[in-house]
Amino acid sequence: MIQLQAVSLRRGTQLLLENANLTLQPGHRLGLVGRNGTGKSSLLALIEGTLTPDEGDIERAGGQRLATVAQEIDDIEVSAIEHVLAGDTEWARLNAAIQVAEAEEDGMALATLYHDFSAIDGFSARARGAKLLDGLGFAPDSIDRPVRSFSGGWRMRINLARALLAPSDILLLDEPTNHLDLDAVFWLEQWLVTYPGSLVVVSHDRDFLDQVCTHIAHLENKTLTVYTGNYSDFESMRAERQAQNQAFAAKIARERAHLTAFIDRFRAQATKARQAQSRIKALARLPLIAATHADSTFTFSFRPAPNAPDPLLTMEHLALGYNGKALLKNITASVRAGDRIGLLGANGAGKTTLMRALAGVEKPMDGILHCSAGVRIGYYAQHQLEQLDPRDTPLTALERIAGRATTQELRNFLGGFGFIGDRAFEVIAPFSGGEKARLALALLVWQAPNLLLLDEPTNHLDLEMRESLASALQSFEGALVVVSHDRSLIELVCDGFWRVHSGKVEVFEGDLEDYRRTLADERRAANQPAEKPTKPASNPQTSTWAPERVSKPAAPTKRVQQRIAAIETRLAELTELCAQTDAELADPALYADPASPRIQALNDQRQALTHEQAELEAEWLTLQE
């Protein structure tokens, strides 16, 4: 389908790829991995055709339809759903032509256009677009809002839906999970697994790559190496290769010993059997990960923190929100010494609001939030990079909070975060997102917190930096609350989960696979009434957590099943009626008398059938979910 032969690529004077070969076959789902700056996005641009190689050839089969995600959207008045639909250029062309023909009352043209529109399944396009937006987290009443009313992250979701709706043989995605919450990541994985074309995706999310990819292309030292299998298969094969290199042997042995001790300690202390077994499985692969990333230049550990009180934070009937409107209500809980909690929930549910309240950035609307004496909070905000002064250097930024430490001590510390030599003296302004994220982590680690609050800490970090962060958090002896769409990080560092949704905060009993199944069950039972929640406990001292419990959704009712069957019957009838109307409109004899009222009557009938069909398809999709 697409073949790269002896391709070399330069950006400026830097050689990114040398003598690279790659064959993308139909149905392949290829993940591009490698450190930041190795040329993953440039390789994607080569495949797309927006870059040309400096040497070598790229062969493409003719007639291929290629879809990719635009990185920006202007402030346009067009609604979200209309922008998504316009991604299908053939649908947009036919739809515009139909509107012109209807305005001109051109029956002959309409007959042909309706036939072509039906052939591309155009009448169900809005329902399909709405389903994509729903899967990516948009509320049903928001899809008709203008694009300009959405924030940057939500606009990227709109662009992603637009690319998914467009008919394509090859789909190119560059970090598609960056602006998604975990709920939407789960949905996107399932969509991509069923995508019939070829996929090329750049991602630093190992679990996403595991679920989606059939092949991995690794970029390292200007070389492209293709592995068959998902990311875990790639790690295993690469580790075997590196194990043969004696230079890695001693480092890998030390790392294995450290990780084995950590696994044994966790197994002995585990109290929740279901979560414990899941986490032990995740931890068991750590020696393999360590071997794969043994040459990483980004390694660090948290400094010893002061002893923490127990509990660290307590909440009693807490209400949180903005502008007088409560987003979360009646939270009664405590964060205890040693807790390692992952927050689950869709974007907009209130995870960041809860984190900001725990960090003391936002004041509660009601209730009590008490922080015990001796608690030292380290807060990594979702937009932490914006807090860095672009005029600073890494050294001056650290000096502000470092106290009496010597310059050499600070430079040694920064070296562990990749700021080696003169990099410690360079201004922050031109740094990449990954470099700024490393510096923000360095400033956080220096403060030696005993309670870490991390809101999407892996944004801008590549796979190797994420693995180093996970390793440091495993050895962190304080309490931890984390929000992340990186499942590998959550599985490796969290012992329990709280779910934030529908204005509540609940303890979630289970692991991330249980959470995935819960989301799927809730989608299928979306029209069922929720079970009445239990009343939360009011005394945080008697239990670490006492909010509502997550209830299992009920199965679809007989009434819903009967309505689905009725819709399917009517849709079959409408399909037949549409075919009959189209055949009559296509008969040249109909237009012997251009003034015949029968022409207008048939056009009106066809429009009415189309409208009813679209409404029933939308209802059918909602009931099926």
Coordinates of C-alpha atoms in Angstrom, one line a residue:
M1 CA 0.0 0.0 0.0
I2 CA 2.8 2.4 1.0
Q3 CA 6.5 1.6 0.7
L4 CA 9.6 3.6 1.8
Q5 CA 12.8 2.4 0.2
A6 CA 16.2 3.6 1.4
V7 CA 14.7 6.9 2.6
S8 CA 16.8 9.6 4.3
L9 CA 15.4 12.7 5.8
R10 CA 17.0 15.9 7.2
R11 CA 15.4 18.8 9.0
G12 CA 17.8 21.7 8.5
T13 CA 21.3 20.3 9.1
Q14 CA 20.1 17.5 11.4
L15 CA 19.8 14.0 9.9
L16 CA 16.7 12.3 11.3
L17 CA 16.4 9.2 9.2
E18 CA 19.0 7.3 7.2
N19 CA 18.4 4.5 4.7
A20 CA 14.9 3.7 6.2
N21 CA 12.7 1.0 4.8
L22 CA 9.1 0.5 5.6
T23 CA 6.1 -1.3 4.0
L24 CA 2.6 -0.5 5.2
Q25 CA 0.2 -3.3 4.2
P26 CA -3.6 -3.1 4.1
G27 CA -5.0 -3.6 7.6
H28 CA -1.8 -2.9 9.4
R29 CA -2.0 -0.8 12.5
L30 CA 1.5 0.6 12.9
G31 CA 2.7 2.5 16.0
L32 CA 5.6 4.9 15.7
V33 CA 7.7 5.1 18.9
G34 CA 10.9 6.7 19.9
R35 CA 12.3 9.5 22.1
N36 CA 11.2 13.0 21.4
G37 CA 13.1 14.6 18.5
T38 CA 13.9 11.3 16.7
G39 CA 11.6 12.1 13.8
K40 CA 8.3 10.4 14.5
S41 CA 6.1 13.3 13.3
S42 CA 8.4 13.9 10.3
L43 CA 8.0 10.2 9.3
L44 CA 4.2 10.7 9.6
A45 CA 4.5 13.8 7.3
L46 CA 6.5 11.7 4.8
I47 CA 3.7 9.1 4.6
E48 CA 1.1 11.9 4.3
G49 CA 3.1 13.5 1.5
T50 CA 3.6 16.9 3.1
L51 CA 7.4 16.2 3.3
T52 CA 9.6 14.7 0.6
P53 CA 12.7 12.6 1.4
D54 CA 16.2 13.9 0.8
E55 CA 17.1 10.5 -0.5
G56 CA 15.2 7.3 -1.4
D57 CA 11.7 6.7 -2.8
I58 CA 8.2 6.5 -1.5
E59 CA 5.7 4.4 -3.5
R60 CA 1.9 4.8 -2.9
A61 CA -0.8 2.7 -4.5
G62 CA -3.2 4.8 -6.6
G63 CA -6.6 5.9 -5.5
Q64 CA -5.9 5.8 -1.7
R65 CA -8.0 8.0 0.5
L66 CA -6.0 9.4 3.4
A67 CA -7.3 11.0 6.6
T68 CA -5.4 13.0 9.2
V69 CA -6.2 15.2 12.1
A70 CA -5.8 19.0 11.6
Q71 CA -3.8 20.5 14.5
E72 CA -5.9 23.8 14.6
I73 CA -9.4 25.1 14.0
D74 CA -10.1 28.8 13.4
D75 CA -12.8 30.6 15.5
I76 CA -15.6 29.6 13.2
E77 CA -19.4 30.0 13.7
V78 CA -20.0 26.5 12.2
S79 CA -21.4 24.0 14.7
A80 CA -19.3 21.1 15.9
I81 CA -21.4 18.5 14.1
E82 CA -21.4 20.5 10.8
H83 CA -17.6 20.8 11.0
V84 CA -17.3 17.0 11.6
L85 CA -19.6 16.3 8.7
A86 CA -17.7 18.5 6.3
G87 CA -14.7 16.2 6.8
D88 CA -16.5 13.8 4.4
T89 CA -15.8 15.9 1.3
E90 CA -18.1 13.8 -1.0
W91 CA -20.9 14.1 1.5
A92 CA -20.4 17.9 1.7
R93 CA -20.3 18.2 -2.1
L94 CA -23.5 16.2 -2.6
N95 CA -25.3 18.0 0.3
A96 CA -24.5 21.4 -1.1
A97 CA -25.6 20.3 -4.6
I98 CA -28.9 19.0 -3.2
Q99 CA -29.6 22.3 -1.5
V100 CA -29.0 24.1 -4.8
A101 CA -31.2 21.7 -6.8
E102 CA -34.0 22.0 -4.2
A103 CA -33.8 25.8 -4.4
E104 CA -34.0 25.6 -8.2
E105 CA -36.7 22.9 -8.1
D106 CA -34.6 20.8 -10.5
G107 CA -36.2 17.3 -10.2
M108 CA -33.9 15.6 -12.6
A109 CA -30.8 16.7 -10.7
L110 CA -32.4 15.8 -7.4
A111 CA -33.1 12.3 -8.5
T112 CA -29.5 11.7 -9.4
L113 CA -28.2 13.5 -6.4
Y114 CA -30.4 11.6 -4.0
H115 CA -29.3 8.3 -5.6
D116 CA -25.6 9.2 -5.1
F117 CA -26.3 10.5 -1.6
S118 CA -27.9 7.2 -0.6
A119 CA -25.0 5.3 -2.2
I120 CA -22.5 6.9 0.3
D121 CA -24.9 6.4 3.2
G122 CA -25.3 10.2 3.4
F123 CA -28.7 10.2 5.1
S124 CA -27.2 8.6 8.3
A125 CA -24.1 10.9 8.3
R126 CA -25.4 13.2 11.1
A127 CA -26.2 10.2 13.3
R128 CA -22.8 8.7 12.7
G129 CA -21.1 12.1 13.4
A130 CA -23.1 12.5 16.6
K131 CA -22.1 9.0 17.7
L132 CA -18.4 9.9 17.2
L133 CA -18.7 13.1 19.2
D134 CA -20.6 11.2 21.9
G135 CA -17.8 8.7 22.1
L136 CA -15.3 11.5 22.5
G137 CA -17.1 13.0 25.4
F138 CA -19.5 15.6 23.9
A139 CA -22.8 16.0 25.6
P140 CA -25.8 15.6 23.1
D141 CA -26.9 19.2 23.6
S142 CA -23.4 20.6 22.8
I143 CA -22.8 19.3 19.3
D144 CA -24.8 22.2 17.7
R145 CA -22.7 24.8 19.5
P146 CA -20.3 26.8 17.3
V147 CA -16.8 25.6 17.2
R148 CA -15.5 28.9 18.5
S149 CA -17.3 28.3 21.8
F150 CA -15.0 25.3 22.7
S151 CA -11.6 25.3 24.3
G152 CA -8.5 24.2 22.5
G153 CA -8.6 20.6 23.9
W154 CA -12.3 20.1 22.9
R155 CA -11.5 21.6 19.4
M156 CA -8.9 18.9 18.9
R157 CA -11.6 16.3 19.8
I158 CA -13.8 17.9 17.1
N159 CA -10.9 17.6 14.6
L160 CA -10.4 13.9 15.6
A161 CA -14.1 13.1 15.0
R162 CA -13.9 14.9 11.6
A163 CA -10.9 12.6 10.6
L164 CA -12.7 9.5 11.9
L165 CA -15.9 10.2 9.9
A166 CA -14.1 10.9 6.6
P167 CA -14.0 7.8 4.4
S168 CA -10.4 6.7 4.3
D169 CA -8.0 3.8 3.4
I170 CA -5.2 5.2 5.6
L171 CA -5.6 7.0 8.9
L172 CA -2.7 9.0 10.3
L173 CA -2.9 10.0 14.0
D174 CA -0.3 12.1 15.9
E175 CA -0.7 11.7 19.7
P176 CA -4.5 11.2 19.5
T177 CA -4.9 10.6 23.2
N178 CA -3.2 13.8 24.4
H179 CA -6.5 15.7 24.8
L180 CA -8.7 12.8 25.8
D181 CA -9.7 11.5 29.3
L182 CA -9.5 7.8 30.1
D183 CA -13.2 7.3 29.2
A184 CA -12.7 8.6 25.7
V185 CA -9.4 6.7 25.3
F186 CA -11.2 3.4 26.0
W187 CA -13.8 4.3 23.3
L188 CA -11.2 5.4 20.7
E189 CA -9.3 2.1 21.2
Q190 CA -12.4 0.1 20.3
W191 CA -13.1 2.3 17.3
L192 CA -9.6 1.9 15.9
V193 CA -9.5 -1.9 16.4
T194 CA -12.5 -2.2 14.1
Y195 CA -11.2 0.4 11.5
P196 CA -10.9 -1.5 8.2
G197 CA -8.1 0.5 6.7
S198 CA -4.4 1.0 7.6
L199 CA -3.5 3.0 10.6
V200 CA -0.2 4.8 11.5
V201 CA -0.2 6.4 15.0
V202 CA 2.4 8.3 17.0
S203 CA 1.7 7.7 20.7
H204 CA 3.5 7.6 24.1
D205 CA 0.7 5.6 25.7
R206 CA 2.0 2.0 26.0
D207 CA -1.4 0.6 26.9
F208 CA -3.1 2.4 23.9
L209 CA -0.4 0.9 21.6
D210 CA -0.9 -2.5 23.1
Q211 CA -4.6 -2.4 22.5
V212 CA -4.5 -1.0 19.0
C213 CA -1.3 -1.9 17.1
T214 CA -0.3 -4.9 15.1
H215 CA 3.2 -3.6 14.3
I216 CA 5.6 -1.2 16.0
A217 CA 8.2 1.0 14.1
H218 CA 11.0 2.2 16.5
L219 CA 13.1 5.2 15.6
E220 CA 16.5 5.4 17.3
N221 CA 19.9 6.7 16.2
K222 CA 18.6 7.7 12.7
T223 CA 17.5 4.0 12.2
L224 CA 13.9 2.7 11.7
T225 CA 13.3 -0.9 12.9
V226 CA 9.9 -2.6 12.5
Y227 CA 8.6 -5.2 14.9
T228 CA 5.6 -7.5 14.5
G229 CA 3.2 -7.3 17.4
N230 CA 2.0 -4.7 19.9
Y231 CA 4.2 -2.5 22.2
S232 CA 4.7 -5.3 24.8
D233 CA 5.9 -7.6 22.1
F234 CA 8.3 -4.9 20.9
E235 CA 9.6 -4.4 24.4
S236 CA 10.2 -8.1 24.8
M237 CA 12.1 -8.5 21.5
R238 CA 14.1 -5.3 22.0
A239 CA 15.0 -6.4 25.6
E240 CA 16.3 -9.7 24.2
R241 CA 18.6 -7.8 21.8
Q242 CA 19.9 -5.5 24.5
A243 CA 20.5 -8.3 26.9
Q244 CA 23.2 -9.5 24.5
N245 CA 25.0 -6.2 24.9
Q246 CA 27.3 -6.5 27.9
A247 CA 27.3 -2.8 28.4
F248 CA 23.7 -3.1 29.7
A249 CA 24.1 -6.2 31.8
A250 CA 25.2 -4.7 35.2
K251 CA 22.6 -1.8 35.0
I252 CA 19.8 -4.2 34.2
A253 CA 20.7 -6.5 37.0
R254 CA 20.7 -3.7 39.6
E255 CA 17.3 -2.5 38.3
R256 CA 15.8 -6.0 38.4
A257 CA 16.9 -6.4 42.1
H258 CA 15.4 -3.0 43.0
L259 CA 12.1 -3.8 41.2
T260 CA 11.8 -7.3 42.6
A261 CA 12.2 -6.0 46.1
F262 CA 9.4 -3.4 45.5
I263 CA 7.1 -6.1 44.1
D264 CA 7.7 -8.3 47.1
R265 CA 7.0 -5.5 49.5
F266 CA 3.8 -4.5 47.8
R267 CA 2.6 -8.1 47.6
A268 CA 3.1 -8.4 51.4
Q269 CA 1.2 -5.2 52.2
A270 CA -1.7 -5.6 49.7
T271 CA -5.1 -5.5 51.2
K272 CA -7.5 -5.4 48.3
A273 CA -7.3 -8.7 46.5
R274 CA -8.8 -7.6 43.1
Q275 CA -6.7 -4.5 42.8
A276 CA -3.6 -6.3 44.3
Q277 CA -3.6 -9.0 41.7
S278 CA -4.1 -6.5 38.9
R279 CA -1.2 -4.4 40.1
I280 CA 1.1 -7.3 40.8
K281 CA 0.6 -8.3 37.1
A282 CA 1.5 -4.8 36.0
L283 CA 4.6 -4.7 38.3
A284 CA 5.7 -8.1 37.1
R285 CA 6.6 -6.6 33.7
L286 CA 8.8 -3.9 35.2
P287 CA 12.1 -5.8 34.9
L288 CA 11.3 -6.1 31.1
I289 CA 10.6 -2.3 30.9
A290 CA 13.8 -1.6 32.8
A291 CA 15.8 -3.6 30.3
T292 CA 14.1 -1.9 27.3
H293 CA 14.8 1.6 28.6
A294 CA 18.2 0.8 30.3
D295 CA 19.9 3.5 28.2
S296 CA 17.5 6.3 29.3
T297 CA 19.2 9.6 30.3
F298 CA 16.2 10.6 32.4
T299 CA 16.3 9.0 35.9
F300 CA 15.4 10.5 39.2
S301 CA 14.0 9.7 42.6
F302 CA 12.1 11.7 45.2
R303 CA 14.0 13.3 48.1
P304 CA 13.2 12.1 51.6
A305 CA 10.1 13.8 52.9
P306 CA 9.2 14.7 56.5
N307 CA 7.0 12.3 58.4
A308 CA 3.3 12.7 57.5
P309 CA 0.4 13.0 59.9
D310 CA -2.5 10.6 59.6
P311 CA -4.9 11.6 58.1
L312 CA -3.3 14.2 55.9
L313 CA -6.5 15.8 54.6
T314 CA -10.1 15.4 55.7
M315 CA -13.3 16.4 53.9
E316 CA -16.8 16.7 55.5
H317 CA -19.8 17.3 53.3
L318 CA -17.7 19.3 50.9
A319 CA -19.2 21.2 48.0
L320 CA -17.0 22.4 45.2
G321 CA -17.7 24.5 42.1
Y322 CA -17.5 27.9 40.5
N323 CA -19.6 31.1 40.2
G324 CA -22.1 29.9 42.8
K325 CA -22.8 26.6 41.0
A326 CA -21.7 23.4 42.7
L327 CA -20.0 20.9 40.5
L328 CA -19.4 18.3 43.2
K329 CA -21.5 17.9 46.4
N330 CA -21.4 16.1 49.7
I331 CA -17.9 14.7 49.6
T332 CA -17.0 13.1 52.9
A333 CA -13.6 11.5 52.8
S334 CA -10.0 11.5 54.0
V335 CA -6.6 11.1 52.5
R336 CA -4.5 8.9 54.8
A337 CA -0.7 8.5 55.0
G338 CA 0.4 6.0 52.4
D339 CA -2.7 6.3 50.2
R340 CA -2.1 6.0 46.5
I341 CA -5.3 7.0 44.8
G342 CA -6.1 7.4 41.1
L343 CA -9.1 9.7 40.1
L344 CA -11.3 8.3 37.3
G345 CA -13.9 10.2 35.3
A346 CA -14.6 12.1 32.1
N347 CA -13.3 15.5 31.3
G348 CA -15.5 18.1 32.9
A349 CA -16.7 15.8 35.7
G350 CA -14.7 17.7 38.3
K351 CA -11.4 15.8 38.8
T352 CA -9.3 19.0 38.4
T353 CA -11.7 20.9 40.6
L354 CA -11.2 18.3 43.3
M355 CA -7.4 18.4 42.9
R356 CA -7.3 22.2 43.1
A357 CA -9.3 22.1 46.3
L358 CA -7.0 19.5 47.8
A359 CA -4.0 21.7 46.9
G360 CA -5.6 24.7 48.5
V361 CA -5.9 26.6 45.2
E362 CA -9.7 26.7 45.3
K363 CA -11.9 27.3 48.3
P364 CA -14.9 25.0 49.0
M365 CA -18.4 26.4 48.5
D366 CA -19.6 24.5 51.5
G367 CA -18.4 21.9 54.0
I368 CA -15.0 21.5 55.7
L369 CA -11.7 20.7 54.2
H370 CA -8.9 20.3 56.8
C371 CA -5.2 20.0 56.1
S372 CA -3.3 18.5 59.1
A373 CA -0.2 20.2 60.5
G374 CA 3.0 18.8 59.0
V375 CA 1.5 18.2 55.5
R376 CA 3.8 19.3 52.7
I377 CA 1.9 19.3 49.4
G378 CA 3.5 19.0 46.0
Y379 CA 1.0 20.0 43.3
Y380 CA 1.6 19.4 39.6
A381 CA -1.2 21.2 37.8
Q382 CA -2.6 20.2 34.4
H383 CA -1.2 23.4 33.0
Q384 CA 1.9 23.5 35.1
L385 CA 4.1 24.5 32.2
E386 CA 2.4 27.9 32.0
Q387 CA 3.6 28.7 35.5
L388 CA 7.3 28.6 34.4
D389 CA 8.9 32.0 33.7
P390 CA 10.2 31.8 30.1
R391 CA 13.0 34.2 31.0
D392 CA 14.4 31.8 33.6
T393 CA 17.0 29.2 33.1
P394 CA 16.6 25.8 34.8
L395 CA 19.2 26.8 37.3
T396 CA 17.7 30.2 38.2
A397 CA 14.2 28.6 38.5
L398 CA 15.6 26.0 41.0
E399 CA 17.6 28.6 42.9
R400 CA 14.4 30.5 43.8
I401 CA 13.2 27.5 45.9
A402 CA 16.5 25.9 46.8
G403 CA 17.5 27.7 50.0
R404 CA 21.2 27.4 50.9
A405 CA 22.1 24.7 48.4
T406 CA 25.3 25.2 46.4
T407 CA 25.4 25.8 42.7
Q408 CA 27.1 22.5 42.2
E409 CA 24.4 20.6 44.2
L410 CA 21.7 22.2 42.1
R411 CA 23.5 21.4 38.8
N412 CA 24.0 17.8 39.9
F413 CA 20.3 17.6 40.7
L414 CA 19.2 19.1 37.4
G415 CA 21.5 16.6 35.6
G416 CA 19.2 13.8 36.8
F417 CA 16.4 15.5 34.8
G418 CA 18.4 15.8 31.6
F419 CA 19.7 19.3 32.0
I420 CA 23.4 18.5 31.7
G421 CA 26.2 20.9 31.1
D422 CA 25.3 24.2 29.5
R423 CA 21.6 23.2 29.3
A424 CA 21.2 24.3 32.9
F425 CA 22.1 27.9 31.8
E426 CA 19.8 28.1 28.7
V427 CA 16.6 30.2 28.9
I428 CA 13.4 28.2 29.2
A429 CA 11.5 30.0 26.4
P430 CA 12.6 27.9 23.4
F431 CA 12.4 24.6 25.4
S432 CA 10.1 21.8 24.0
G433 CA 7.0 20.7 26.0
G434 CA 8.9 17.6 27.2
E435 CA 11.8 19.7 28.5
K436 CA 9.5 22.1 30.3
A437 CA 7.7 19.2 31.8
R438 CA 11.0 17.7 33.1
L439 CA 11.9 21.0 34.7
A440 CA 8.5 21.4 36.3
L441 CA 8.9 17.9 37.8
A442 CA 12.4 18.8 39.0
L443 CA 11.1 21.8 40.9
L444 CA 8.4 19.6 42.4
V445 CA 10.8 16.9 43.5
W446 CA 13.2 19.4 45.1
Q447 CA 10.5 20.5 47.6
A448 CA 10.4 17.0 49.1
P449 CA 6.5 16.8 49.5
N450 CA 4.8 14.1 51.6
L451 CA 1.6 14.4 49.7
L452 CA 1.7 14.5 45.9
L453 CA -1.2 15.8 43.8
L454 CA -0.5 15.1 40.1
D455 CA -2.9 16.3 37.4
E456 CA -1.9 14.8 34.0
P457 CA 1.8 14.7 34.8
T458 CA 2.6 12.6 31.6
N459 CA 1.5 15.3 29.1
H460 CA 4.5 16.1 26.9
L461 CA 6.5 13.2 28.3
D462 CA 7.8 10.5 25.9
L463 CA 7.7 6.8 26.8
E464 CA 11.1 6.7 28.5
M465 CA 10.4 9.7 30.6
R466 CA 7.0 8.2 31.6
E467 CA 8.7 5.0 32.7
S468 CA 11.2 7.0 34.8
L469 CA 8.4 8.9 36.4
A470 CA 6.5 5.7 37.2
S471 CA 9.7 4.2 38.7
A472 CA 10.2 7.3 40.9
L473 CA 6.6 7.3 42.1
Q474 CA 6.8 3.6 43.0
S475 CA 9.6 4.4 45.5
F476 CA 7.9 7.5 46.8
E477 CA 7.0 6.9 50.4
G478 CA 4.3 9.7 50.8
A479 CA 0.7 9.8 49.8
L480 CA -0.4 10.2 46.2
V481 CA -3.5 11.4 44.3
V482 CA -3.1 11.3 40.5
V483 CA -5.2 12.1 37.5
S484 CA -3.9 10.6 34.3
H485 CA -5.1 9.1 31.0
D486 CA -1.9 7.0 31.0
R487 CA -3.2 3.6 32.2
S488 CA 0.3 2.2 32.7
L489 CA 1.2 4.9 35.2
I490 CA -2.1 4.5 37.1
E491 CA -1.7 0.7 37.3
L492 CA 1.9 0.9 38.5
V493 CA 1.5 3.5 41.2
C494 CA -2.1 3.5 42.4
D495 CA -3.6 1.1 45.0
G496 CA -7.2 2.4 44.8
F497 CA -9.5 4.5 42.7
W498 CA -12.1 7.2 43.3
R499 CA -14.6 7.9 40.5
V500 CA -15.7 11.5 39.9
H501 CA -19.0 11.7 37.9
S502 CA -22.6 13.0 38.0
G503 CA -21.7 15.5 40.8
K504 CA -20.4 12.8 43.1
V505 CA -17.2 11.3 44.2
E506 CA -17.3 7.5 44.7
V507 CA -14.9 4.8 45.7
F508 CA -14.5 2.4 42.7
E509 CA -14.0 -1.2 43.7
G510 CA -12.0 -2.8 40.9
D511 CA -9.2 -2.2 38.5
L512 CA -9.0 -0.4 35.1
E513 CA -10.4 -3.3 33.2
D514 CA -13.4 -3.3 35.5
Y515 CA -13.7 0.4 34.9
R516 CA -13.7 -0.2 31.1
R517 CA -16.5 -2.7 31.5
T518 CA -18.5 -0.4 33.7
L519 CA -18.3 2.3 31.0
A520 CA -19.4 -0.1 28.3
D521 CA -22.3 -1.3 30.5
E522 CA -23.4 2.2 31.2
R523 CA -23.4 3.1 27.5
R524 CA -25.6 0.1 26.8
A525 CA -28.0 1.0 29.6
A526 CA -28.0 4.8 29.0
N527 CA -31.7 5.0 29.1
Q528 CA -32.2 3.1 32.3
P529 CA -32.9 4.9 35.6
A530 CA -30.0 4.9 38.0
E531 CA -30.2 3.0 41.3
K532 CA -30.8 5.2 44.3
P533 CA -27.3 5.8 45.9
T534 CA -26.6 5.1 49.5
K535 CA -26.1 8.0 52.0
P536 CA -22.5 8.9 52.5
A537 CA -21.0 8.6 56.0
S538 CA -20.3 11.9 57.8
N539 CA -17.3 11.0 59.9
P540 CA -14.1 10.8 57.9
Q541 CA -12.2 9.5 61.0
T542 CA -14.0 6.2 61.1
S543 CA -13.0 5.2 57.5
T544 CA -10.7 6.3 54.8
W545 CA -13.7 6.7 52.4
A546 CA -17.4 6.5 52.8
P547 CA -19.2 8.0 49.8
E548 CA -21.7 6.4 47.4
R549 CA -20.8 3.1 45.8
V550 CA -20.8 2.5 42.1
S551 CA -23.9 0.5 41.2
K552 CA -24.0 -1.9 38.3
P553 CA -26.3 -0.6 35.5
A554 CA -29.5 -2.5 34.9
A555 CA -30.1 -4.5 31.7
P556 CA -32.2 -2.9 28.9
T557 CA -35.9 -3.1 29.6
K558 CA -38.4 -5.1 27.4
R559 CA -40.0 -1.7 26.4
V560 CA -36.6 -0.5 25.0
Q561 CA -36.1 -3.8 23.2
Q562 CA -39.5 -3.6 21.7
R563 CA -39.0 0.0 20.5
I564 CA -35.7 -1.0 18.8
A565 CA -37.5 -3.8 17.0
A566 CA -40.2 -1.4 15.9
I567 CA -37.7 1.1 14.6
E568 CA -35.9 -1.6 12.6
T569 CA -39.1 -2.7 11.0
R570 CA -40.0 0.9 10.1
L571 CA -36.5 1.6 8.7
A572 CA -36.8 -1.5 6.4
E573 CA -40.1 0.0 5.2
L574 CA -38.6 3.4 4.6
T575 CA -35.7 1.9 2.7
E576 CA -38.1 0.3 0.3
L577 CA -40.2 3.4 0.0
C578 CA -37.1 5.5 -0.7
A579 CA -36.1 3.1 -3.5
Q580 CA -39.5 3.2 -5.1
T581 CA -39.5 7.0 -4.9
D582 CA -36.0 7.3 -6.4
A583 CA -37.0 4.9 -9.2
E584 CA -40.0 7.1 -10.1
L585 CA -38.0 10.3 -9.9
A586 CA -35.4 8.8 -12.2
D587 CA -38.0 7.9 -14.9
P588 CA -37.5 10.4 -17.8
A589 CA -41.2 10.1 -18.6
L590 CA -42.0 11.9 -15.4
Y591 CA -40.4 15.1 -16.8
A592 CA -42.4 15.2 -20.1
D593 CA -44.4 17.9 -18.5
P594 CA -42.0 20.0 -16.4
A595 CA -45.0 21.7 -14.7
S596 CA -46.5 18.4 -13.5
P597 CA -47.4 18.6 -9.8
R598 CA -46.3 14.9 -9.5
I599 CA -42.6 16.0 -9.6
Q600 CA -43.0 18.3 -6.6
A601 CA -45.1 15.7 -4.8
L602 CA -42.4 13.1 -5.2
N603 CA -39.6 15.5 -4.1
D604 CA -41.6 16.4 -1.0
Q605 CA -42.3 12.7 -0.3
R606 CA -38.6 11.9 -0.7
Q607 CA -37.6 14.7 1.7
A608 CA -40.2 13.5 4.3
L609 CA -38.9 9.9 4.0
T610 CA -35.3 11.1 4.4
H611 CA -36.2 13.2 7.5
E612 CA -38.1 10.3 9.2
Q613 CA -35.2 7.9 8.3
A614 CA -32.6 10.2 9.9
E615 CA -34.6 10.7 13.1
L616 CA -35.3 7.0 13.5
E617 CA -31.6 6.1 12.9
A618 CA -30.5 8.6 15.6
E619 CA -33.1 7.2 18.0
W620 CA -31.9 3.6 17.2
L621 CA -28.3 4.5 17.9
T622 CA -29.2 6.1 21.2
L623 CA -31.3 3.0 22.3
Q624 CA -28.5 0.6 21.2
E625 CA -26.0 2.5 23.4

